[in-house]
Short mmCIF file of C-alpha atoms and ligand atoms in Angstrom, two decimals:
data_model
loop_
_atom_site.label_atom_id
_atom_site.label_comp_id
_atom_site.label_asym_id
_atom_site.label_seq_id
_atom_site.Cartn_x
_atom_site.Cartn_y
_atom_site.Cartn_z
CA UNK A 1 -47.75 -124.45 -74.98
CA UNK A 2 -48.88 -123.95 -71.25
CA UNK A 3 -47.94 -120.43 -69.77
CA UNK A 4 -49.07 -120.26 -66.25
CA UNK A 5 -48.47 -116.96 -64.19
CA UNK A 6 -49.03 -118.31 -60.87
CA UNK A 7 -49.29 -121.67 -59.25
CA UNK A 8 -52.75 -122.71 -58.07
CA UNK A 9 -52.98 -123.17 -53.92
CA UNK A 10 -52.28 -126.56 -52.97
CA UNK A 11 -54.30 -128.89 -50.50
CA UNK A 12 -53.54 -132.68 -49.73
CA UNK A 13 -56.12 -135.64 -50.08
CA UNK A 14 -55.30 -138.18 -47.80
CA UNK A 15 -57.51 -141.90 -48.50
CA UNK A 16 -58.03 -144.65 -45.90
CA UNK A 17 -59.33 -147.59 -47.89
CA UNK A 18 -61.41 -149.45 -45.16
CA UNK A 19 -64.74 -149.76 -44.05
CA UNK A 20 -66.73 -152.27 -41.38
CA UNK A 21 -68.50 -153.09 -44.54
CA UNK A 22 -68.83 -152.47 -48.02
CA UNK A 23 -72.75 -150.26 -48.75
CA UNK A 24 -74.53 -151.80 -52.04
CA UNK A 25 -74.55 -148.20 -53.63
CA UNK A 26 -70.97 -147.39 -53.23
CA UNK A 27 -68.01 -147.00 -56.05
CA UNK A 28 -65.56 -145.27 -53.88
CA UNK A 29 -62.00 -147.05 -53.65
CA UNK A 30 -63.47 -148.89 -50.05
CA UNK A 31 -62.75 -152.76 -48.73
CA UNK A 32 -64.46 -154.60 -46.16
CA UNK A 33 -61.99 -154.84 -43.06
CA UNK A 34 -60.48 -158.14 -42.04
CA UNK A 35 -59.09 -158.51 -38.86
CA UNK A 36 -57.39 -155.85 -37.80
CA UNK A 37 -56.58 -152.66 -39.70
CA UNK A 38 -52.85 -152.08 -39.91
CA UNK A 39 -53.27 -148.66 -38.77
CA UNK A 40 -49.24 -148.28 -37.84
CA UNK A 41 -48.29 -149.60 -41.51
CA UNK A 42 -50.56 -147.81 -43.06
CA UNK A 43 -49.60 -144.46 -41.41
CA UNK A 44 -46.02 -145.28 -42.09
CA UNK A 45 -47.01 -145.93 -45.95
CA UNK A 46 -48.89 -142.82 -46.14
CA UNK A 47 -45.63 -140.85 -44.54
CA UNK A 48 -43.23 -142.23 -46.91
CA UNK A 49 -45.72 -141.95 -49.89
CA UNK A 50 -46.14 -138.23 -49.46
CA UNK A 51 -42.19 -137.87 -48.78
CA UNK A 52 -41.86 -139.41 -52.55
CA UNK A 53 -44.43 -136.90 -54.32
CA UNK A 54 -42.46 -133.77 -52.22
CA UNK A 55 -39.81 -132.77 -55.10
CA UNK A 56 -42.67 -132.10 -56.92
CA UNK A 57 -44.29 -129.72 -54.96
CA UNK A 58 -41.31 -127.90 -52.67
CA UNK A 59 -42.04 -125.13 -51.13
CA UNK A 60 -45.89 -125.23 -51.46
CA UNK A 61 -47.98 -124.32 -48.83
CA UNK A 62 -50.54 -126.64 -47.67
CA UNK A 63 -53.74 -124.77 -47.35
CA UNK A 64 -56.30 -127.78 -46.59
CA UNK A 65 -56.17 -131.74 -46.07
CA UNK A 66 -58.52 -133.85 -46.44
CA UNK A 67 -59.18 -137.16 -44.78
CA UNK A 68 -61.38 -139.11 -46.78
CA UNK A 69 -62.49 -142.41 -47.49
CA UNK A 70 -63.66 -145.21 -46.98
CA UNK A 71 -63.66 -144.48 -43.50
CA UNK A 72 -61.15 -142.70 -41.73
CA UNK A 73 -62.77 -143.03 -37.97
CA UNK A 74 -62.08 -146.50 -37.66
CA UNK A 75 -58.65 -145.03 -37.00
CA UNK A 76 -57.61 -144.17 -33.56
CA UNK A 77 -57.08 -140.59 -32.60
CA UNK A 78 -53.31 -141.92 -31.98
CA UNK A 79 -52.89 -142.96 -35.43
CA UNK A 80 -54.30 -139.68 -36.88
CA UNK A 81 -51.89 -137.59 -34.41
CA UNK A 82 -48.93 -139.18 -35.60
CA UNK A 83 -49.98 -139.16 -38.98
CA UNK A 84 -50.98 -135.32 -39.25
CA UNK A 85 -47.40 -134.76 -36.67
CA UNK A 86 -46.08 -136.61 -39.97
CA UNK A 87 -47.31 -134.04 -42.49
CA UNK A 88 -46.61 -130.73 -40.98
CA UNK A 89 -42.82 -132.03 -40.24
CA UNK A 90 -42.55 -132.47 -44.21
CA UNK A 91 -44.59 -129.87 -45.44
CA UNK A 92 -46.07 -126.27 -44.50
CA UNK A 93 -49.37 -126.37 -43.27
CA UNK A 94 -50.68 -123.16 -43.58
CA UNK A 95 -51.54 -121.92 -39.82
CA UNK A 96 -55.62 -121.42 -40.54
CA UNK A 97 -55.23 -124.29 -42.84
CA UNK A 98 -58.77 -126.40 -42.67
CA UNK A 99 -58.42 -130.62 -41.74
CA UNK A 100 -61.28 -132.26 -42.56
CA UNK A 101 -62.28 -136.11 -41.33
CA UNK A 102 -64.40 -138.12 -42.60
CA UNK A 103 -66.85 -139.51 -40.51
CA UNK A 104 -68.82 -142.67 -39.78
CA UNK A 105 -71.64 -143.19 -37.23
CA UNK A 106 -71.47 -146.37 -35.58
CA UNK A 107 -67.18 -145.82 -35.25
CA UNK A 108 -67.88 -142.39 -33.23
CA UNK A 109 -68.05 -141.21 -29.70
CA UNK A 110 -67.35 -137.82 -28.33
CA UNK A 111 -63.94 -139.24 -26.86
CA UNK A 112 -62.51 -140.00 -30.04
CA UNK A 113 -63.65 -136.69 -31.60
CA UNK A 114 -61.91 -135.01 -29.05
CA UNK A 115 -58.87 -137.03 -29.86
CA UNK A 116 -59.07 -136.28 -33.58
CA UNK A 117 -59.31 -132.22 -32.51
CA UNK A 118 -56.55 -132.61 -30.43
CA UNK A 119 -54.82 -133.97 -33.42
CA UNK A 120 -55.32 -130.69 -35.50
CA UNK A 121 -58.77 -131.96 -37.14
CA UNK A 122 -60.91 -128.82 -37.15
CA UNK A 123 -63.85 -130.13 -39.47
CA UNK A 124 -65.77 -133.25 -39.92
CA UNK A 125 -67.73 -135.15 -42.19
CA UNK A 126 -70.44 -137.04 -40.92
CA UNK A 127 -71.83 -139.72 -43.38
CA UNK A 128 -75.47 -139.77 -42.23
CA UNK A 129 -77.54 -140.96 -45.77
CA UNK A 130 -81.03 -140.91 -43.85
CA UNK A 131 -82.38 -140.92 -40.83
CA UNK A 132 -84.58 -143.49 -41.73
CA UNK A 133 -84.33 -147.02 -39.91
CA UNK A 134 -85.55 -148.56 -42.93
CA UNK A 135 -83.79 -146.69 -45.34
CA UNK A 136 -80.43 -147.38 -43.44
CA UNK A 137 -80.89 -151.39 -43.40
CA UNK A 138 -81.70 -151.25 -47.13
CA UNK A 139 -78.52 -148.95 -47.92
CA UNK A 140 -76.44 -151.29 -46.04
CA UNK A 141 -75.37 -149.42 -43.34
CA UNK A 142 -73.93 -150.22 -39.99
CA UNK A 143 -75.91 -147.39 -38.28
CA UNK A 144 -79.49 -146.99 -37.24
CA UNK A 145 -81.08 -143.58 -36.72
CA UNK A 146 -79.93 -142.82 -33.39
CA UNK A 147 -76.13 -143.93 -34.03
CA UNK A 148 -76.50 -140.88 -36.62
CA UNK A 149 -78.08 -138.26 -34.09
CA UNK A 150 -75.23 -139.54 -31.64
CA UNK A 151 -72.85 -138.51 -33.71
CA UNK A 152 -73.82 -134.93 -34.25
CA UNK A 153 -74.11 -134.61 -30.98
CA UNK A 154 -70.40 -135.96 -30.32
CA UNK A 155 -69.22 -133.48 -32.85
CA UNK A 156 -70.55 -130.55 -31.28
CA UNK A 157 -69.58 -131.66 -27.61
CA UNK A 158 -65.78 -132.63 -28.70
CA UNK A 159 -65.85 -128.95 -29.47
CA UNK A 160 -66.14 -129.33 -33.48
CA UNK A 161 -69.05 -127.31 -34.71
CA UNK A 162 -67.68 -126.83 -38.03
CA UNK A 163 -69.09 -130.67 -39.30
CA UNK A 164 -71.05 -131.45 -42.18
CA UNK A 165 -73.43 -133.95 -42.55
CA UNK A 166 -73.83 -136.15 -45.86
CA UNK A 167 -77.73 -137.14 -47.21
CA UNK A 168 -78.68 -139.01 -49.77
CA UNK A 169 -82.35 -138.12 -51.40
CA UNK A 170 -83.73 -140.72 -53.93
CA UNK A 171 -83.54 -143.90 -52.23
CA UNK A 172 -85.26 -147.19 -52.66
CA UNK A 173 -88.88 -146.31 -52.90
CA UNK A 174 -88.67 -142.91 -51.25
CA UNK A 175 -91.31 -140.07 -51.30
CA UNK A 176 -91.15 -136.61 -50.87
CA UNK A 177 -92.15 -136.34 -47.44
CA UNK A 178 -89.26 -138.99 -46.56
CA UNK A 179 -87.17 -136.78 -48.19
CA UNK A 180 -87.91 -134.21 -46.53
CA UNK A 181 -88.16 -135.34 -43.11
CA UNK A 182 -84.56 -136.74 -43.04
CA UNK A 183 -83.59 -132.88 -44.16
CA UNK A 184 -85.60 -131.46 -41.54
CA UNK A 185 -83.98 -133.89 -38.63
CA UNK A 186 -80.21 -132.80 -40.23
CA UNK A 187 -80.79 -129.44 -39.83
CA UNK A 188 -82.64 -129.87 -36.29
CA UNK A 189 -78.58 -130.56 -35.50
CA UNK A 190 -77.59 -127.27 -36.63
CA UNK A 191 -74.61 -128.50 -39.11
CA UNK A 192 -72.24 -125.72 -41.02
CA UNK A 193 -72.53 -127.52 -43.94
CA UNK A 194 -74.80 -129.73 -46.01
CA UNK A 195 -73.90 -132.05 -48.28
CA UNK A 196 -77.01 -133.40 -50.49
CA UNK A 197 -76.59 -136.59 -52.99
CA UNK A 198 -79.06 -137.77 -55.20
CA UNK A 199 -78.40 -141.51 -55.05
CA UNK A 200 -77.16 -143.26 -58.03
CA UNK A 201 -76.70 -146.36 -59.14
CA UNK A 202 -73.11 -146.91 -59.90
CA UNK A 203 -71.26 -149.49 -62.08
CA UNK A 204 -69.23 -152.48 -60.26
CA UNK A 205 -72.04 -152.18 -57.60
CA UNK A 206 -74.67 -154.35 -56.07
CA UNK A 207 -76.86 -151.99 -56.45
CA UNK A 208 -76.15 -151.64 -60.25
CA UNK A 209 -76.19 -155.36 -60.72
CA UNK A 210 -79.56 -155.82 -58.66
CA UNK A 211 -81.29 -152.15 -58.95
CA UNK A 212 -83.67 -151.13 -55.95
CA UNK A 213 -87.43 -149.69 -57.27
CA UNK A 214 -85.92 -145.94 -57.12
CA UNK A 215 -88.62 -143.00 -57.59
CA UNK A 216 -89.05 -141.55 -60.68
CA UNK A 217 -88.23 -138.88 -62.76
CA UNK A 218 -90.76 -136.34 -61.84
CA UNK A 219 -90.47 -136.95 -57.89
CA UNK A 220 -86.83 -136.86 -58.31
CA UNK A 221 -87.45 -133.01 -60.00
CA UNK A 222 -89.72 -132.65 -57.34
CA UNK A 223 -87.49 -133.89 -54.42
CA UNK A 224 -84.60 -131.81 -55.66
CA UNK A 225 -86.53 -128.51 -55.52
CA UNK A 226 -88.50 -129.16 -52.48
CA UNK A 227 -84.70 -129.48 -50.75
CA UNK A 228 -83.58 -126.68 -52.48
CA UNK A 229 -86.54 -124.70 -51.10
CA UNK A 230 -85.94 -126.01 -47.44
CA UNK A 231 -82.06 -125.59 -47.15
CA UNK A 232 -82.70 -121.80 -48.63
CA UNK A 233 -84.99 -121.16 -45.63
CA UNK A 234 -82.59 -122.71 -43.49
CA UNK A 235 -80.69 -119.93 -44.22
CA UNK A 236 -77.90 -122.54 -46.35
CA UNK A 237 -76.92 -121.29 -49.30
CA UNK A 238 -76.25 -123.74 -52.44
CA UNK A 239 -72.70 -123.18 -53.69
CA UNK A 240 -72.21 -126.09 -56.17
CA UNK A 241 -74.67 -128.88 -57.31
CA UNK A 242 -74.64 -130.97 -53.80
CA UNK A 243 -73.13 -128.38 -51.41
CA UNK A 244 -74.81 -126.19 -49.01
CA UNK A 245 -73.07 -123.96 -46.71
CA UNK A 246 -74.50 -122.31 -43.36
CA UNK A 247 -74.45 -118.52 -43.51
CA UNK A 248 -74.92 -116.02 -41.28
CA UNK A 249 -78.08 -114.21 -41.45
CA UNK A 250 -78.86 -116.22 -44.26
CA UNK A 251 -76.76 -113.94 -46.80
CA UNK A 252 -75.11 -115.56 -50.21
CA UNK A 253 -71.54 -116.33 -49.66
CA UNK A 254 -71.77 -117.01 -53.31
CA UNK A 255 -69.24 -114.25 -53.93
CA UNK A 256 -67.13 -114.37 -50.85
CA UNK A 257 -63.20 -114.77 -50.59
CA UNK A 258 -62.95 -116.41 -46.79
CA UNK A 259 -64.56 -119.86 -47.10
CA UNK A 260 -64.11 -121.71 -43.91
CA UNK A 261 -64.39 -119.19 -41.84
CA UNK A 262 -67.45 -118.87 -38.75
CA UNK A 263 -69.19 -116.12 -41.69
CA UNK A 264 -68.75 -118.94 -44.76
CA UNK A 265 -68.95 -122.15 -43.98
CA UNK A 266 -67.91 -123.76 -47.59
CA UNK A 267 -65.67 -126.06 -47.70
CA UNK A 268 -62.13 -124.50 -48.79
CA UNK A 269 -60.99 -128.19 -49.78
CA UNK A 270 -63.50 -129.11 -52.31
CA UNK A 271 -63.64 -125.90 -53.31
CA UNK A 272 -60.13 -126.00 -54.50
CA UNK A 273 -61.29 -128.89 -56.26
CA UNK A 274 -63.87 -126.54 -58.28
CA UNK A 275 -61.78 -123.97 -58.73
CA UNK A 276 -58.80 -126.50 -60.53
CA UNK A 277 -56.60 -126.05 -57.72
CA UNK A 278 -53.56 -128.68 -57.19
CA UNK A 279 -53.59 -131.09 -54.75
CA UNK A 280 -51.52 -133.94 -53.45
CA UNK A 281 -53.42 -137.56 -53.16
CA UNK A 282 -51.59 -140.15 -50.84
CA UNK A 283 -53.00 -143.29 -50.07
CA UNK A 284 -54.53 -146.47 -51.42
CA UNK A 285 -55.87 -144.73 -54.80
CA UNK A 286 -55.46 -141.68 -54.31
CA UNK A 287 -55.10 -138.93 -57.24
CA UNK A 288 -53.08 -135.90 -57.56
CA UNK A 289 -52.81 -132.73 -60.06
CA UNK A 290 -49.83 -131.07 -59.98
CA UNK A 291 -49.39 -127.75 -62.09
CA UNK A 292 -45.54 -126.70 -63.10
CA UNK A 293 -44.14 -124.69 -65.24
CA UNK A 294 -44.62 -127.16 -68.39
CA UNK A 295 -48.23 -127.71 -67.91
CA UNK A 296 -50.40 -130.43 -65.12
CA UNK A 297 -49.40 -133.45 -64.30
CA UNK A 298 -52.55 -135.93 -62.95
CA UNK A 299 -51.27 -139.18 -61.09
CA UNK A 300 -52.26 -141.92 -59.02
CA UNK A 301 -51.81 -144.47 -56.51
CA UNK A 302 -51.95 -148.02 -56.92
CA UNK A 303 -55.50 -149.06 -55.28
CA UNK A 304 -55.24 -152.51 -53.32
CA UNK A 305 -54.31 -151.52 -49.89
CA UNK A 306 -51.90 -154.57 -50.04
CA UNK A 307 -50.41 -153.77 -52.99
CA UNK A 308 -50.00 -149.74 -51.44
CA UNK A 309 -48.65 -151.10 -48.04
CA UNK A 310 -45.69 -152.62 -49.67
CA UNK A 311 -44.77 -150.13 -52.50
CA UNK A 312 -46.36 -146.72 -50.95
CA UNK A 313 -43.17 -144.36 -51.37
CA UNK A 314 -41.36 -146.53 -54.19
CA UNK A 315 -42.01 -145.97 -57.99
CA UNK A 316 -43.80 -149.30 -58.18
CA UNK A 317 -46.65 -147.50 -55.41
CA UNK A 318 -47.45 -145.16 -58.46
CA UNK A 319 -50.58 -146.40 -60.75
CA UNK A 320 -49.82 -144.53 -63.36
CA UNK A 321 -49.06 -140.66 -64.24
CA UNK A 322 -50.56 -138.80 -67.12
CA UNK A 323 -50.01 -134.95 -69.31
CA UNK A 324 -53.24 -134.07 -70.19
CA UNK A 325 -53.11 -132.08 -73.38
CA UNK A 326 -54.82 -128.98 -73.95
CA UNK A 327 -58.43 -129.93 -75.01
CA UNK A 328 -58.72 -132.07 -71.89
CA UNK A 329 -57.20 -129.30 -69.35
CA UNK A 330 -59.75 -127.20 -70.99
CA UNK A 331 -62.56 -129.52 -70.67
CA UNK A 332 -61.76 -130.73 -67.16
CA UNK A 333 -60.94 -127.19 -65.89
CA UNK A 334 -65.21 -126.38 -67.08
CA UNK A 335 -66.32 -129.55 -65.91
CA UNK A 336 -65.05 -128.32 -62.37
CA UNK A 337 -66.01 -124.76 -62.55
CA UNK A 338 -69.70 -125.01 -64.02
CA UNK A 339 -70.74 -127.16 -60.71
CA UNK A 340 -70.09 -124.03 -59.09
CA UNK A 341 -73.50 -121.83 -58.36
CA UNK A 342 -71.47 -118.64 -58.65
CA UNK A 343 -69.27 -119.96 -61.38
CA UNK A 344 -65.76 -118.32 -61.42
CA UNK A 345 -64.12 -115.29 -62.82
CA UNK A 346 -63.09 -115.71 -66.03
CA UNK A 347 -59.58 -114.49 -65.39
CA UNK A 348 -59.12 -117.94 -63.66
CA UNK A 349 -59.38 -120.16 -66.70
CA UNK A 350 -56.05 -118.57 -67.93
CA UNK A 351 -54.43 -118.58 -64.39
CA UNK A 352 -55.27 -122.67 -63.42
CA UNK A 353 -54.91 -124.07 -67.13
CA UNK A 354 -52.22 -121.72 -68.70
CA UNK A 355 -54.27 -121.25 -71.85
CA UNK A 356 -55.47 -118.65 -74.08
CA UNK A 357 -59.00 -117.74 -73.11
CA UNK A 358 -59.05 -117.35 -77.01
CA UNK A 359 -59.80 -121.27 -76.98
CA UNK A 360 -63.15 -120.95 -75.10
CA UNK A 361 -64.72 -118.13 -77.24
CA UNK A 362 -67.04 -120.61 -79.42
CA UNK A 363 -68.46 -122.70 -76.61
CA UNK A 364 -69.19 -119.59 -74.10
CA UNK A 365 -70.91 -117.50 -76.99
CA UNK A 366 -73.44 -120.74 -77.85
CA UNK A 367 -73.89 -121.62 -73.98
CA UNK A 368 -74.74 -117.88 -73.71
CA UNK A 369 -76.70 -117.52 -76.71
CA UNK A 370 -78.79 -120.31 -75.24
CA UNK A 371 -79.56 -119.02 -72.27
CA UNK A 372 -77.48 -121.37 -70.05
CA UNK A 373 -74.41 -118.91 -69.42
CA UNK A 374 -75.09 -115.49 -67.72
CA UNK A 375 -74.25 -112.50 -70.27
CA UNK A 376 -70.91 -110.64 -69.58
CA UNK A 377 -67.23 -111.16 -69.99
CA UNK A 378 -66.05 -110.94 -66.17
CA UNK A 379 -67.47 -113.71 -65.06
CA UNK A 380 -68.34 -117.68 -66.40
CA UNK A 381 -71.34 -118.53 -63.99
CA UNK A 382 -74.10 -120.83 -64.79
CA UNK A 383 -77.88 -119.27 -65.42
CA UNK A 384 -80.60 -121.22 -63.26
CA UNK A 385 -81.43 -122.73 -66.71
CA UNK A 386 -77.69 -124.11 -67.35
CA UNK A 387 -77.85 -125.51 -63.50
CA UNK A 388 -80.86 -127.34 -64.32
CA UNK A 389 -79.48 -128.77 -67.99
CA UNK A 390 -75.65 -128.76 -66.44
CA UNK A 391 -75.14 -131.80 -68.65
CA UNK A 392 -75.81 -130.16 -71.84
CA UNK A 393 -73.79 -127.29 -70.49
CA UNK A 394 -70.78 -128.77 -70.15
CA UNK A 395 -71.40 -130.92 -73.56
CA UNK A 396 -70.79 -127.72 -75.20
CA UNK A 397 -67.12 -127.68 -73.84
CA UNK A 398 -66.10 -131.42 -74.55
CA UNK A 399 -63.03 -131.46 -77.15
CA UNK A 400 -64.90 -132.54 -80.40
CA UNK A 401 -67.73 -130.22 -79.98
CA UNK A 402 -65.22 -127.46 -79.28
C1 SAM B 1 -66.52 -140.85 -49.69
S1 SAM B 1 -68.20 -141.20 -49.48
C2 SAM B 1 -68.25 -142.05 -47.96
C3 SAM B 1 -68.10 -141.40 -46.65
C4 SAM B 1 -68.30 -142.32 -45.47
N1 SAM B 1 -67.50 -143.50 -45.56
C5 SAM B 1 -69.74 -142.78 -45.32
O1 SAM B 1 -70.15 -143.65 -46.06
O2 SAM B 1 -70.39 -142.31 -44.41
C6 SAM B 1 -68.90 -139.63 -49.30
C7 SAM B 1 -70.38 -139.55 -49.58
O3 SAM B 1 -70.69 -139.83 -50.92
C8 SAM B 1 -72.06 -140.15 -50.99
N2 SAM B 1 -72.23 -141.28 -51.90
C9 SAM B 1 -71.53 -142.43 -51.93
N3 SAM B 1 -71.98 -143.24 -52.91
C10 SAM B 1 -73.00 -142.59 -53.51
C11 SAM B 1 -73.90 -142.89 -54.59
N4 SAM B 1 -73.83 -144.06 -55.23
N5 SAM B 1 -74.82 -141.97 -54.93
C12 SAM B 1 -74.89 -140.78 -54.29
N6 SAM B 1 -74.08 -140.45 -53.27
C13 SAM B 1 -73.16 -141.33 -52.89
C14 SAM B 1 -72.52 -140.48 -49.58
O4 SAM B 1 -73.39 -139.48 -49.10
C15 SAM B 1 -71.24 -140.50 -48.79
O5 SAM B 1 -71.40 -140.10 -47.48
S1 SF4 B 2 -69.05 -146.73 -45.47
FE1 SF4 B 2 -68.87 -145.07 -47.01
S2 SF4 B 2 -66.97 -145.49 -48.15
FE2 SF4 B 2 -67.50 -147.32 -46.96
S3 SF4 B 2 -68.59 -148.62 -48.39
FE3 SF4 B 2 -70.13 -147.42 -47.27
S4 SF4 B 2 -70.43 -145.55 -48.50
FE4 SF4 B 2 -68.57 -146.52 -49.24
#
């Protein structure tokens, strides 16, 4: 049913479920800290966890991990040492492979950067939101503005230029100029890489339960372009909806084969999201596609870190485990690729789901025939119109419409 002729490349997801607290906006699998984390259990469940999910990938290489939360800098550069120590002694970390932390200002200082370099981290992720004092106390956070300066600045002096930063746009009662201002003070700090959220309001939030006055439709439009319009002369080009990448002499890397690298400064991880690669997810939640020969295979973790410290690495640590049949592998592999702003070749539908392109033929000629699909054969890549409707694009791919 599936026929694959190559594996996809495989990274690893790694999730630390704390945080100092938990933000009103956020749905991400993240608990307020008690105490003490138990950073030597928890490295110890993550070990054994990914030794459990290893018969299913042997012989893989590794080609990017991903520490992600949550917030992975209230561990100590010990913990991370021993942990990433952990994973290239079980499996092979590809030597230019990229290790990405998450970041939090207010748990940062240039001596624990250097700690997490020294570790084998070569990229960060600073979560910044605004640079707004006002905005910040509203969004919850445990930063002010100069916490989120500071740790730019740490980045770069530990030696790690290759950070991104993380802003939200669309926050309580924000205008354009706000909007813009916070961009402006980001890119003052010279990051490789942008990451740019519109803020929404998420279910199982506060925020959802008790909504902030958010601006409307028409600033939002405007907000999003006036960004757009900034980052471009920045010299940052937009590779997927929130994801802006430094490049040198301010040339598309659209098309480029060597993200990560001082020329391209996308992120290979997420990336391999995008393009339907496999990847490995240990930790409190974490998910994981894994392609074989019979077709993909998504599972997860179980979520409560005190539930994954005492089953991490035992059947009973797995949530649950799931085939997706054809339609959804289909779906989910378009979902993924139409975020991208150069789209993919269209070779790569057949290589990552192991399907006959025959099954896309009706969708692609009505997205095209509407204007939101460039014209051509080689290539499935978004027209500015599609960006701007992406919803309705990828409608046109969901099973029953199909
Ligand atoms: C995994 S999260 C958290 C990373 C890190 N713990 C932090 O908060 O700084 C990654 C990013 O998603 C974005 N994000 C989280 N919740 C969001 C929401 N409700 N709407 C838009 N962006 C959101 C934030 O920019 C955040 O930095
Ligand atoms: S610090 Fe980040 S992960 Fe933690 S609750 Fe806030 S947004 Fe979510």
């Amino acid at each position: 049913m599936f026929q694959f002729t190559a594996l996809p490349p495989l990274s690893l997801y790694i999730h630390f479920p704390w945080c100092v607290r938990k933000c009103p906006y956020c749905d991400f699998n993240s608990h307020a800290m008690r105490g003490e984390i138990p950073e030597d259990r928890y490295v110890d469940a993550l070990l054994a966890d990914l030794e459990s999910d290893l018969p299913r990938v042997w012989g893989r290489p590794v080609r990017s991990i991903f520490l992600g939360g949550g917030t992975p800098s209230l561990f100590s550069p010990e913990a991370i040492e021993r942990l990433l120590a952990g994973v290239r002694a079980r499996v092979a970390l590809v030597p230019e492979a990229e290790v990405t932390l998450e970041a939090n200002p207010g748990t940062v200082e240039t001596e624990r950067f250097r700690g997490y370099r020294a570790a084998g981290v070569n990229r960060l992720s600073i979560g910044i939101q605004s640079f707004d004092p006002e905005q910040l106390r509203k969004l919850g956070r445990i930063h002010g503005r100069d916490e989120a300066l500071a740790a730019a600045q740490a980045a770069r002096s530990a030696g790690i230029d290759n950070f991104n930063l993380d802003l939200m746009f669309g926050l309580p009662q924000q205008t354009l100029d706000e909007a813009l201002t916070d961009l402006r003070t980001a890119l003052a700090l010279h990051p490789a890489h942008l990451s740019v959220y519109q803020l929404t309001l998420e279910p199982n939030t506060l925020f959802h339960a008790q909504p902030p006055e958010l601006p409307d439709e028409d600033v939002l439009a405007a907000m999003q372009e006036a960004l757009q319009a900034e980052l471009a002369n920045a010299g940052f080009a937009q590779y997927e909806v929130s994801a802006y990448a430094r490049t040198q002499g301010g040339a598309s890397v659209a098309g480029r084969k060597s993200p990560g690298t001082a020329a391209d400064r996308r992120c290979r991880h997420n990336l391999n999201y995008w393009q339907f690669g496999d990847y490995l997810g240990i930790g409190a939640g974490a998910h994981a596609k894994i392609t074989d020969a019979g077709g993909i295979t998504r599972l997860w973790k179980v979520k409560q870190p005190r539930d994954y410290l005492e089953t991490a690495g035992t059947p009973a640590g797995l949530g649950g485990e799931q085939r997706p049949g054809r339609d959804d592998v289909a779906f989910e592999f378009m979902l993924n690729a139409l975020r991208l702003t150069a789209g993919v070749p269209a070779g790569l539908f057949s290589e990552r789901t192991g399907l006959d392109p025959s099954c896309l033929l009706k969708p692609l000629t009505r997205a095209r025939s509407r204007g939101l699909l460039e014209p051509g054969f080689e290539h499935i890549r978004p027209t500015p119109l599609g960006r701007r409707f992406l919803n309705e694009l990828v409608a046109l791919f969901l099973p029953e419409t199909r």
